[in-house]
Amino acid sequence: MTHRRTRRALAAALGIAASIALVAGCAGQADEASSASGEDSREGGDIVFLINSLGTSWVPNESSVSSYEGNIWGQITDKLVYVDEEGAVSPWVAESWEQNDDATEFTLHLKEGVTFSDGTALDAEAVVANLDYWAFGDEEKGIIPIGLFPKTYVGAEAVDDTTVKVSFDASTLGFIPTLGYHGSILVSPETLALSKEEQADLSNFSGSGPFVVESWADGDNVVLSKRDDYAWGPEALGRTDAAYLDSITYKLVSEASTRIGALTSGQAQVIYNIQPSELDGLADQGYTIGIPRYLGFTNGYRVNVNAEPFDDALVRQSFQHAIDRQEILDTVYTEDWQAAEGIVQSNVPEASDHSDEFAYDAEQAAELLDEAGWELGPDGVRTKDGETLSVTLYPNPYLTTSSAIDELVSQQLAALGWDVSVQEYDVSTYAEKVSNDENTPLYETTRSFIDVGTVASILTSANNGEDWFGLGESDETLNDLRDRIAQATDTDLRAEAVDELQTYVLEQGLFIPVTQIVQRIYVQSPDLQGVTYNGVAYANYYTAYLED
């Protein structure tokens, strides 16, 4: 039996938008029988994906890094290379490549016959346009570069229709893997030529992926339909032809309980980001749990060394040892979550175990506060020179478990004499008042990346880096480690520098790891098979199908 539903039926379902509006003729309820076997029986079907937010922008350079829009970009766009959950790089639109000895010049060889959904060729000129767009953005239009694209990029040229030569002004060992980052999506030059306002209209978007945008309603839903002429999928996924599914409907449903109800009643096939405490019960009912870890930083607190009391290394080091991470794992998560082993996830190829350097030790944490001059008062709160030892924790709105984590951490800190408050914001307010405020003393964050070489552009301000700790370029040790990682031409030497970097950042208390990150939680119907996850933990429905 195949699983098909006409686009007319899908449109009708979306028209019943008063509630979640996804019941009638729902996906997986086949209206056409088939006796075909093998892959033919996988053809067709529509799925509904309930998501808790659709972010704030559809301009590719801005929204491609969103945890929410990224789910959709992943279905309607391709990348030059494919990177799996362990960081392995394989061909996609670029079928091969070469680089010179010092990793300053790369030559990409493209597949022939690839097209965008607007009918234009995804050729060398189109790739050059995308590379320039990722690297430089478009200042006149107010479009920013993508955050983790190498700052060493000089330019690219189309040697012929399928050959692109790319140049950098310094060694850029991570260039090829970074082409698999979810920001490096290939977009039609005709889309890139539009104004920022026009690009924000998703109906104007043209990628080369296995699905296309059929319709969308701002802040409510996005409907994707299969592209029948697609024939250039990544071989690493075992398929290069068109997708099996006919359509994917992303529907915003804010309430987690409503998402769960829709899944268990068969109105949806996938729900996104519910609390881990719900997972075991759903697994017991036969639903498939997807909790992929992405390549990147662990989940933790980034510390601003310019803000009191974190301008004192002793206080930062105390904070490092004050967190009982096992209690967080035992209380907030299921047994599938893993302890942090350092500032980078353990599936990053260059990762090494630094657990001992930030182990929970309440006695040591108290001694460090004593040494820093913060005296414990009769009310259980520490003070120094008339000031109270205080901190506000801001739960990360992109992480469903963040509030629970911060509540536990606040209790652990309070036991040591901290005066702790917890302030929650939604996604847009969090960006405005917390993550974009350079005066915020400390907040919970994480960051995906595909290649560890990009770490160097995050931790300091060099080359418009994110300057996570407010150090700018004032810390010579951090600068040296940053440069050794960024300029390495040998992966072994780069791994040594990454190891030293982790030790230094942890010893200085600049980043306080909490757990390994699972930012994207998927629960899906057992009927939905063949789902894969890439290196940044986005579900890929290109190879997915509905089982009878």
Coordinates of C-alpha atoms in Angstrom, one line a residue:
M1 CA 0.0 0.0 0.0
T2 CA 1.3 3.4 -0.9
H3 CA 0.7 6.5 1.1
R4 CA -0.7 9.3 -1.0
R5 CA -2.7 12.3 -0.5
T6 CA -3.5 14.8 -3.2
R7 CA -2.3 18.4 -2.9
R8 CA -5.9 19.5 -3.0
A9 CA -6.5 17.4 0.1
L10 CA -3.5 18.9 1.8
A11 CA -4.6 22.5 1.0
A12 CA -8.0 21.6 2.5
A13 CA -6.4 20.4 5.6
L14 CA -4.5 23.6 6.0
G15 CA -7.6 25.6 5.4
I16 CA -9.1 24.3 8.6
A17 CA -6.7 26.5 10.5
A18 CA -8.8 27.4 13.5
S19 CA -7.0 24.8 15.7
I20 CA -4.1 22.8 14.6
A21 CA -6.0 22.0 11.4
L22 CA -4.2 18.9 10.4
V23 CA -6.6 16.1 11.0
A24 CA -8.6 15.6 7.8
G25 CA -7.1 13.2 5.4
C26 CA -4.0 13.2 7.5
A27 CA -0.7 11.9 6.4
G28 CA -0.2 8.2 6.4
Q29 CA -3.8 7.4 5.6
A30 CA -3.4 6.1 2.2
D31 CA -6.1 6.7 -0.4
E32 CA -4.5 4.6 -3.0
A33 CA -3.5 1.0 -2.8
S34 CA -0.5 -0.6 -4.3
S35 CA 0.8 -4.1 -4.4
A36 CA 4.3 -3.0 -5.4
S37 CA 7.2 -4.2 -3.3
G38 CA 10.7 -2.9 -2.5
E39 CA 11.4 0.8 -3.1
D40 CA 8.3 1.3 -5.2
S41 CA 6.2 0.7 -2.2
R42 CA 7.9 3.6 -0.5
E43 CA 6.8 6.1 -3.0
G44 CA 4.3 8.8 -2.0
G45 CA 2.8 10.0 1.3
D46 CA 2.5 13.2 3.2
I47 CA 3.8 13.9 6.7
V48 CA 3.0 16.6 9.2
F49 CA 5.8 18.0 11.4
L50 CA 4.7 20.0 14.4
I51 CA 7.2 22.6 15.5
N52 CA 7.2 25.0 18.4
S53 CA 8.5 28.1 16.6
L54 CA 9.4 29.2 13.1
G55 CA 11.9 31.8 14.2
T56 CA 12.0 35.4 13.0
S57 CA 13.4 35.6 9.5
W58 CA 13.5 33.8 6.1
V59 CA 16.4 35.7 4.7
P60 CA 18.9 32.9 4.0
N61 CA 22.0 34.3 5.6
E62 CA 20.1 35.2 8.8
S63 CA 17.6 32.4 9.2
S64 CA 19.7 29.5 8.0
V65 CA 21.4 29.4 11.4
S66 CA 18.1 29.3 13.3
S67 CA 17.3 26.1 15.0
Y68 CA 13.8 26.3 13.5
E69 CA 14.2 27.5 10.0
G70 CA 17.1 25.1 9.6
N71 CA 14.7 22.2 9.6
I72 CA 13.0 23.6 6.5
W73 CA 16.1 24.8 4.7
G74 CA 17.5 21.3 5.0
Q75 CA 14.7 19.9 2.8
I76 CA 14.7 22.6 0.1
T77 CA 18.4 23.2 -0.4
D78 CA 21.5 21.3 -1.1
K79 CA 25.1 21.7 0.0
L80 CA 28.4 21.2 -1.7
V81 CA 29.4 18.4 0.6
Y82 CA 27.6 16.2 3.1
V83 CA 28.9 15.9 6.7
D84 CA 27.5 13.1 8.9
E85 CA 27.0 12.9 12.7
E86 CA 30.7 11.9 13.2
G87 CA 32.1 14.7 11.1
A88 CA 32.9 12.5 8.0
V89 CA 32.8 14.6 4.8
S90 CA 31.6 13.1 1.5
P91 CA 30.6 14.5 -2.0
W92 CA 27.2 16.1 -2.7
V93 CA 26.9 18.8 -5.3
A94 CA 30.7 19.0 -5.3
E95 CA 31.6 15.5 -6.5
S96 CA 35.4 15.9 -5.8
W97 CA 37.9 18.6 -4.8
E98 CA 41.6 19.3 -4.4
Q99 CA 43.6 21.6 -2.2
N100 CA 47.2 22.9 -2.3
D101 CA 49.7 22.0 0.4
D102 CA 49.2 25.1 2.6
A103 CA 45.4 24.9 2.3
T104 CA 45.0 28.3 0.7
E105 CA 43.6 27.2 -2.7
F106 CA 40.8 24.7 -3.3
T107 CA 39.3 23.4 -6.6
L108 CA 35.8 22.2 -6.5
H109 CA 34.4 19.9 -9.3
L110 CA 30.7 20.0 -9.5
K111 CA 28.1 17.5 -10.7
E112 CA 26.6 18.2 -14.1
G113 CA 22.9 18.8 -14.6
V114 CA 22.1 20.2 -11.2
T115 CA 19.4 22.9 -11.3
F116 CA 17.6 25.1 -8.9
S117 CA 13.8 24.9 -8.7
D118 CA 13.5 28.1 -10.8
G119 CA 15.1 26.2 -13.7
T120 CA 18.5 27.9 -13.6
A121 CA 21.7 25.9 -13.6
L122 CA 23.6 25.2 -10.4
D123 CA 26.9 25.7 -12.2
A124 CA 30.2 27.2 -11.3
E125 CA 29.0 30.8 -11.6
A126 CA 26.1 30.0 -9.2
V127 CA 28.5 28.5 -6.7
V128 CA 30.8 31.6 -6.9
A129 CA 27.7 33.8 -6.3
N130 CA 26.9 31.7 -3.2
L131 CA 30.4 31.7 -1.8
D132 CA 30.6 35.5 -2.1
Y133 CA 27.2 35.8 -0.5
W134 CA 28.2 33.6 2.4
A135 CA 31.5 35.3 2.9
F136 CA 30.5 39.0 2.4
G137 CA 26.7 39.1 2.6
D138 CA 25.3 42.2 0.9
E139 CA 26.0 45.4 2.8
E140 CA 23.8 47.6 0.6
K141 CA 20.8 45.3 1.2
G142 CA 21.6 44.9 4.9
I143 CA 22.3 41.2 4.6
I144 CA 25.1 39.9 6.8
P145 CA 27.7 37.2 6.0
I146 CA 27.0 33.8 7.5
G147 CA 28.7 33.5 10.9
L148 CA 31.1 30.6 10.6
F149 CA 32.2 31.1 7.0
P150 CA 36.0 31.4 6.9
K151 CA 37.1 35.0 7.3
T152 CA 40.2 34.2 5.3
Y153 CA 38.2 34.0 2.1
V154 CA 39.6 36.1 -0.7
G155 CA 37.4 35.0 -3.6
A156 CA 36.3 32.4 -6.1
E157 CA 36.3 32.1 -9.9
A158 CA 34.5 29.8 -12.3
V159 CA 37.1 28.0 -14.3
D160 CA 34.5 26.4 -16.5
D161 CA 30.8 25.3 -16.0
T162 CA 31.7 22.7 -13.4
T163 CA 34.9 23.9 -11.9
V164 CA 35.4 26.5 -9.2
K165 CA 38.7 27.7 -7.8
V166 CA 38.6 29.2 -4.3
S167 CA 41.4 31.3 -2.7
F168 CA 42.2 32.3 0.9
D169 CA 44.8 34.7 2.3
A170 CA 45.8 32.1 5.0
S171 CA 45.6 28.4 5.6
T172 CA 42.0 27.4 5.9
L173 CA 42.0 23.6 6.6
G174 CA 38.4 23.6 7.5
F175 CA 37.0 25.1 4.3
I176 CA 35.7 21.8 2.8
P177 CA 33.9 20.6 5.9
T178 CA 32.4 24.0 6.5
L179 CA 30.6 23.7 3.1
G180 CA 28.4 21.2 4.9
Y181 CA 27.4 23.6 7.6
H182 CA 23.7 24.4 7.7
G183 CA 24.4 28.0 6.8
S184 CA 26.2 27.0 3.6
I185 CA 23.0 26.3 1.6
L186 CA 23.0 26.7 -2.1
V187 CA 20.4 29.3 -3.2
S188 CA 19.5 30.4 -6.8
P189 CA 21.4 33.6 -7.8
E190 CA 17.9 34.9 -8.8
T191 CA 16.8 34.6 -5.2
L192 CA 20.1 36.2 -4.0
A193 CA 19.5 39.1 -6.4
L194 CA 16.2 40.1 -4.6
S195 CA 16.0 42.7 -2.0
K196 CA 16.1 41.7 1.6
E197 CA 12.4 42.2 1.9
E198 CA 11.7 40.1 -1.1
Q199 CA 14.1 37.3 0.2
A200 CA 12.1 37.3 3.4
D201 CA 9.1 36.1 1.4
L202 CA 9.5 32.3 1.3
S203 CA 7.5 32.0 -1.8
N204 CA 10.3 33.8 -3.7
F205 CA 12.8 31.2 -2.6
S206 CA 14.5 28.8 -5.0
G207 CA 17.0 26.1 -3.9
S208 CA 18.1 22.9 -5.4
G209 CA 16.9 20.5 -2.8
P210 CA 14.6 17.5 -3.1
F211 CA 11.6 19.5 -1.9
V212 CA 10.2 23.0 -2.9
V213 CA 8.0 25.5 -1.1
E214 CA 4.5 24.9 -2.2
S215 CA 2.9 27.4 0.1
W216 CA 3.5 29.2 3.4
A217 CA 1.7 31.3 5.9
D218 CA 3.8 33.6 8.0
G219 CA 4.0 32.4 11.6
D220 CA 1.7 29.4 11.0
N221 CA 2.9 26.8 8.4
V222 CA 5.1 25.9 5.5
V223 CA 4.1 23.3 3.0
L224 CA 6.9 21.6 1.0
S225 CA 6.2 19.3 -2.0
K226 CA 8.5 16.8 -3.7
R227 CA 10.6 17.9 -6.6
D228 CA 10.2 15.1 -9.2
D229 CA 13.3 15.9 -11.3
Y230 CA 15.7 15.8 -8.3
A231 CA 18.6 13.4 -9.1
W232 CA 21.7 14.6 -7.2
G233 CA 21.3 13.5 -3.6
P234 CA 24.4 12.7 -1.5
E235 CA 25.6 9.2 -2.1
A236 CA 26.3 8.9 1.6
L237 CA 22.6 8.6 2.2
G238 CA 22.3 5.7 -0.3
R239 CA 20.0 7.5 -2.7
T240 CA 20.4 10.1 -5.4
D241 CA 17.0 10.2 -7.0
A242 CA 13.8 12.1 -6.0
A243 CA 12.5 11.8 -2.5
Y244 CA 9.9 9.2 -1.6
L245 CA 7.5 11.5 0.3
D246 CA 5.1 13.7 -1.7
S247 CA 5.0 16.5 0.9
I248 CA 6.0 17.7 4.3
T249 CA 3.9 20.2 6.2
Y250 CA 5.5 22.2 9.0
K251 CA 2.9 23.5 11.3
L252 CA 3.6 25.8 14.3
V253 CA 2.0 24.5 17.5
S254 CA 3.4 26.2 20.6
E255 CA 2.0 23.9 23.3
A256 CA 4.0 20.8 23.8
S257 CA 1.0 18.9 25.1
T258 CA -0.9 19.7 21.9
R259 CA 2.0 18.5 19.8
I260 CA 2.1 15.2 21.8
G261 CA -1.7 14.8 21.5
A262 CA -1.5 15.3 17.7
L263 CA 1.2 12.7 17.4
T264 CA -0.5 10.1 19.5
S265 CA -3.9 10.6 17.7
G266 CA -2.2 10.2 14.3
Q267 CA -2.7 13.8 13.2
A268 CA 1.1 14.4 12.9
Q269 CA 4.0 12.1 12.1
V270 CA 6.8 14.2 13.7
I271 CA 6.8 16.5 16.7
Y272 CA 9.8 18.7 17.7
N273 CA 11.3 19.7 21.0
I274 CA 9.3 18.3 23.9
Q275 CA 10.6 17.8 27.4
P276 CA 12.9 14.7 27.8
S277 CA 10.6 13.6 30.7
E278 CA 8.0 12.8 28.0
L279 CA 10.3 10.6 25.9
D280 CA 10.3 7.3 27.8
G281 CA 6.5 7.2 27.8
L282 CA 6.3 7.9 24.1
A283 CA 9.0 5.3 23.4
D284 CA 7.1 2.7 25.4
Q285 CA 4.1 3.4 23.1
G286 CA 6.3 2.6 20.1
Y287 CA 7.2 6.1 18.9
T288 CA 10.7 6.7 17.6
I289 CA 12.9 9.1 19.5
G290 CA 15.5 11.1 17.7
I291 CA 18.0 12.9 19.9
P292 CA 21.0 13.5 17.6
R293 CA 24.0 15.3 19.0
Y294 CA 25.5 17.9 16.7
L295 CA 29.1 18.7 16.1
G296 CA 29.9 21.8 18.1
F297 CA 30.3 23.2 21.6
T298 CA 28.8 21.5 24.6
N299 CA 25.9 23.2 26.4
G300 CA 27.3 25.5 29.1
Y301 CA 27.7 29.0 30.4
R302 CA 29.9 31.6 28.5
V303 CA 31.4 34.0 31.0
N304 CA 32.0 37.7 30.4
V305 CA 35.2 38.5 32.2
N306 CA 34.4 42.2 32.1
A307 CA 31.4 41.9 34.3
E308 CA 31.5 41.5 38.1
P309 CA 32.0 39.2 39.9
F310 CA 33.3 37.2 36.9
D311 CA 36.2 39.5 36.4
D312 CA 37.9 37.5 39.1
A313 CA 39.3 34.2 37.9
L314 CA 38.9 32.6 41.3
V315 CA 35.1 33.2 41.1
R316 CA 35.0 31.7 37.6
Q317 CA 37.0 28.7 38.8
S318 CA 34.6 28.3 41.7
F319 CA 31.6 28.4 39.4
Q320 CA 33.3 25.7 37.3
H321 CA 33.4 23.3 40.3
A322 CA 30.1 24.4 41.8
I323 CA 27.8 22.6 39.3
D324 CA 26.8 19.1 40.0
R325 CA 26.3 17.9 36.4
Q326 CA 25.4 14.4 37.3
E327 CA 22.4 15.7 39.3
I328 CA 21.3 17.6 36.2
L329 CA 21.6 14.5 34.0
D330 CA 19.7 12.4 36.6
T331 CA 17.0 15.0 37.1
V332 CA 16.4 16.7 33.8
Y333 CA 17.3 14.1 31.2
T334 CA 16.9 10.5 30.3
E335 CA 19.7 8.0 30.3
D336 CA 20.4 8.8 26.6
W337 CA 22.0 12.1 27.5
Q338 CA 25.7 12.3 28.0
A339 CA 28.0 14.1 30.4
A340 CA 30.1 16.9 28.9
E341 CA 33.8 16.0 28.5
G342 CA 35.0 19.4 27.6
I343 CA 34.0 22.6 25.8
V344 CA 33.4 20.6 22.5
Q345 CA 31.1 17.7 21.9
S346 CA 32.7 14.3 22.1
N347 CA 31.7 13.4 18.5
V348 CA 33.9 16.2 17.1
P349 CA 36.8 14.4 15.6
E350 CA 39.4 16.4 17.5
A351 CA 37.7 16.1 20.9
S352 CA 39.5 14.9 24.0
D353 CA 38.3 14.2 27.5
H354 CA 38.8 17.0 30.0
S355 CA 36.2 15.9 32.5
D356 CA 38.6 16.0 35.5
E357 CA 39.3 19.7 34.9
F358 CA 35.8 20.9 35.7
A359 CA 34.6 18.1 38.0
Y360 CA 32.0 18.9 40.6
D361 CA 33.6 19.7 44.0
A362 CA 31.6 21.8 46.3
E363 CA 34.3 22.0 48.9
Q364 CA 36.8 23.3 46.4
A365 CA 34.3 25.8 45.0
A366 CA 33.7 27.2 48.5
E367 CA 37.4 27.5 49.2
L368 CA 37.9 29.4 46.0
L369 CA 35.2 31.9 46.9
D370 CA 36.8 32.2 50.4
E371 CA 40.1 32.9 48.7
A372 CA 38.5 35.5 46.5
G373 CA 37.3 37.3 49.6
W374 CA 33.6 36.5 49.4
E375 CA 32.6 35.8 53.1
L376 CA 29.6 33.7 54.0
G377 CA 27.1 35.6 56.1
P378 CA 24.7 34.3 58.8
D379 CA 21.9 34.4 56.2
G380 CA 23.8 31.9 54.0
V381 CA 24.7 34.6 51.4
R382 CA 28.3 35.7 50.6
T383 CA 29.3 39.4 50.6
K384 CA 32.4 41.3 49.9
D385 CA 33.0 45.0 50.5
G386 CA 29.3 45.5 51.1
E387 CA 28.4 43.8 47.8
T388 CA 26.3 40.6 47.5
L389 CA 27.6 37.7 45.5
S390 CA 24.8 37.5 42.9
V391 CA 24.1 36.3 39.4
T392 CA 21.1 36.1 37.1
L393 CA 20.6 33.0 35.0
Y394 CA 18.8 33.3 31.7
P395 CA 17.4 30.0 30.3
N396 CA 18.3 29.5 26.7
P397 CA 14.9 29.6 24.8
Y398 CA 16.3 27.4 22.1
L399 CA 16.7 24.6 24.6
T400 CA 13.6 23.0 26.1
T401 CA 15.4 21.8 29.2
S402 CA 17.2 25.1 29.9
S403 CA 14.7 26.4 32.6
A404 CA 15.0 23.1 34.5
I405 CA 18.8 23.2 34.3
D406 CA 19.0 26.8 35.5
E407 CA 16.6 26.1 38.4
L408 CA 18.9 23.2 39.6
V409 CA 22.1 25.3 39.1
S410 CA 20.5 28.1 41.1
Q411 CA 20.0 25.7 44.0
Q412 CA 23.5 24.4 43.7
L413 CA 24.9 27.9 43.7
A414 CA 22.7 29.1 46.6
A415 CA 24.1 26.2 48.7
L416 CA 27.5 27.9 48.3
G417 CA 26.3 31.4 49.2
W418 CA 25.3 32.8 45.9
D419 CA 22.2 35.0 45.6
V420 CA 20.7 33.7 42.3
S421 CA 17.7 34.7 40.2
V422 CA 16.3 33.1 37.0
Q423 CA 14.9 35.4 34.3
E424 CA 13.2 33.8 31.3
Y425 CA 12.6 35.4 27.9
D426 CA 11.3 34.3 24.5
V427 CA 13.5 33.9 21.5
S428 CA 13.4 37.5 20.3
T429 CA 13.6 39.1 23.7
Y430 CA 16.5 36.8 24.7
A431 CA 18.5 38.0 21.7
E432 CA 17.7 41.6 22.5
K433 CA 18.3 41.6 26.2
V434 CA 20.7 38.8 26.8
S435 CA 22.8 37.3 24.0
N436 CA 23.3 40.6 22.1
D437 CA 24.0 42.6 25.2
E438 CA 27.8 42.8 25.7
N439 CA 27.3 43.6 29.4
T440 CA 25.5 40.3 30.3
P441 CA 27.7 38.6 32.9
L442 CA 27.0 35.0 32.0
Y443 CA 24.4 33.1 30.1
E444 CA 23.7 29.5 29.0
T445 CA 24.6 28.9 25.4
T446 CA 25.8 26.4 22.9
R447 CA 26.9 26.5 19.2
S448 CA 27.1 24.1 16.4
F449 CA 29.9 24.0 14.0
I450 CA 31.0 21.5 11.4
D451 CA 34.7 21.9 11.6
V452 CA 36.7 22.7 14.7
G453 CA 38.8 25.2 12.8
T454 CA 35.9 27.7 13.1
V455 CA 36.3 27.6 16.9
A456 CA 39.0 30.2 16.4
S457 CA 36.6 32.7 14.9
I458 CA 34.2 32.4 17.8
L459 CA 36.2 32.8 21.0
T460 CA 38.0 36.1 20.4
S461 CA 37.3 39.3 18.4
A462 CA 39.8 38.6 15.6
N463 CA 38.3 38.9 12.1
N464 CA 35.0 40.0 13.5
G465 CA 34.9 37.0 15.8
E466 CA 32.1 36.6 18.4
D467 CA 34.4 37.3 21.3
W468 CA 32.6 35.0 23.6
F469 CA 34.4 36.0 26.8
G470 CA 34.8 39.7 26.3
L471 CA 38.5 39.3 26.0
G472 CA 38.9 40.9 22.6
E473 CA 42.4 40.1 21.7
S474 CA 43.9 40.8 25.1
D475 CA 44.7 37.2 26.1
E476 CA 47.9 36.2 24.5
T477 CA 47.6 32.5 25.3
L478 CA 44.1 32.3 23.9
N479 CA 45.2 34.3 20.8
D480 CA 48.1 31.9 20.3
L481 CA 45.9 28.8 20.5
R482 CA 43.3 30.4 18.3
D483 CA 45.9 31.1 15.6
R484 CA 47.5 27.6 15.8
I485 CA 44.0 26.1 15.2
A486 CA 43.0 28.5 12.5
Q487 CA 46.3 28.4 10.6
A488 CA 47.1 24.7 10.9
T489 CA 47.8 22.8 7.7
D490 CA 47.9 19.4 9.5
T491 CA 45.0 17.8 11.3
D492 CA 47.2 16.2 14.0
L493 CA 48.8 19.5 14.9
R494 CA 45.4 21.2 14.9
A495 CA 44.0 18.5 17.3
E496 CA 46.9 19.1 19.7
A497 CA 46.1 22.8 19.7
V498 CA 42.4 22.1 20.3
D499 CA 43.4 19.9 23.3
E500 CA 45.5 22.8 24.8
L501 CA 42.7 25.3 24.1
Q502 CA 40.2 23.2 26.0
T503 CA 42.5 22.9 29.0
Y504 CA 43.2 26.7 29.0
V505 CA 39.5 27.8 28.7
L506 CA 38.4 25.4 31.4
E507 CA 41.3 26.3 33.8
Q508 CA 40.4 29.9 33.4
G509 CA 36.7 29.3 33.9
L510 CA 35.8 31.1 30.7
F511 CA 33.3 28.5 29.6
I512 CA 31.4 26.3 32.1
P513 CA 30.3 23.1 30.5
V514 CA 27.0 21.5 31.7
T515 CA 26.2 18.6 29.4
Q516 CA 26.6 17.4 25.9
I517 CA 24.0 19.2 23.8
V518 CA 20.9 17.7 22.2
Q519 CA 19.2 20.8 21.0
R520 CA 16.9 19.2 18.6
I521 CA 14.5 16.5 19.9
Y522 CA 12.4 14.6 17.4
V523 CA 9.6 12.1 18.1
Q524 CA 8.1 10.4 15.2
S525 CA 5.5 7.8 14.2
P526 CA 6.8 4.3 13.9
D527 CA 5.3 4.3 10.4
L528 CA 7.9 6.9 9.3
Q529 CA 11.2 5.2 8.4
G530 CA 14.4 6.1 6.7
V531 CA 15.0 9.4 8.5
T532 CA 18.7 10.5 8.8
Y533 CA 20.4 13.2 10.8
N534 CA 23.3 15.3 9.6
G535 CA 26.3 16.7 11.4
V536 CA 24.3 19.6 12.8
A537 CA 21.5 17.3 14.0
Y538 CA 18.8 18.3 11.5
A539 CA 16.5 15.6 10.4
N540 CA 16.6 14.8 6.7
Y541 CA 13.4 13.5 5.1
Y542 CA 14.9 13.0 1.6
T543 CA 15.3 9.3 2.2
A544 CA 12.3 9.0 4.5
Y545 CA 9.2 7.0 3.7
L546 CA 5.9 5.8 5.2
E547 CA 5.7 2.2 5.9
D548 CA 2.5 0.3 5.4

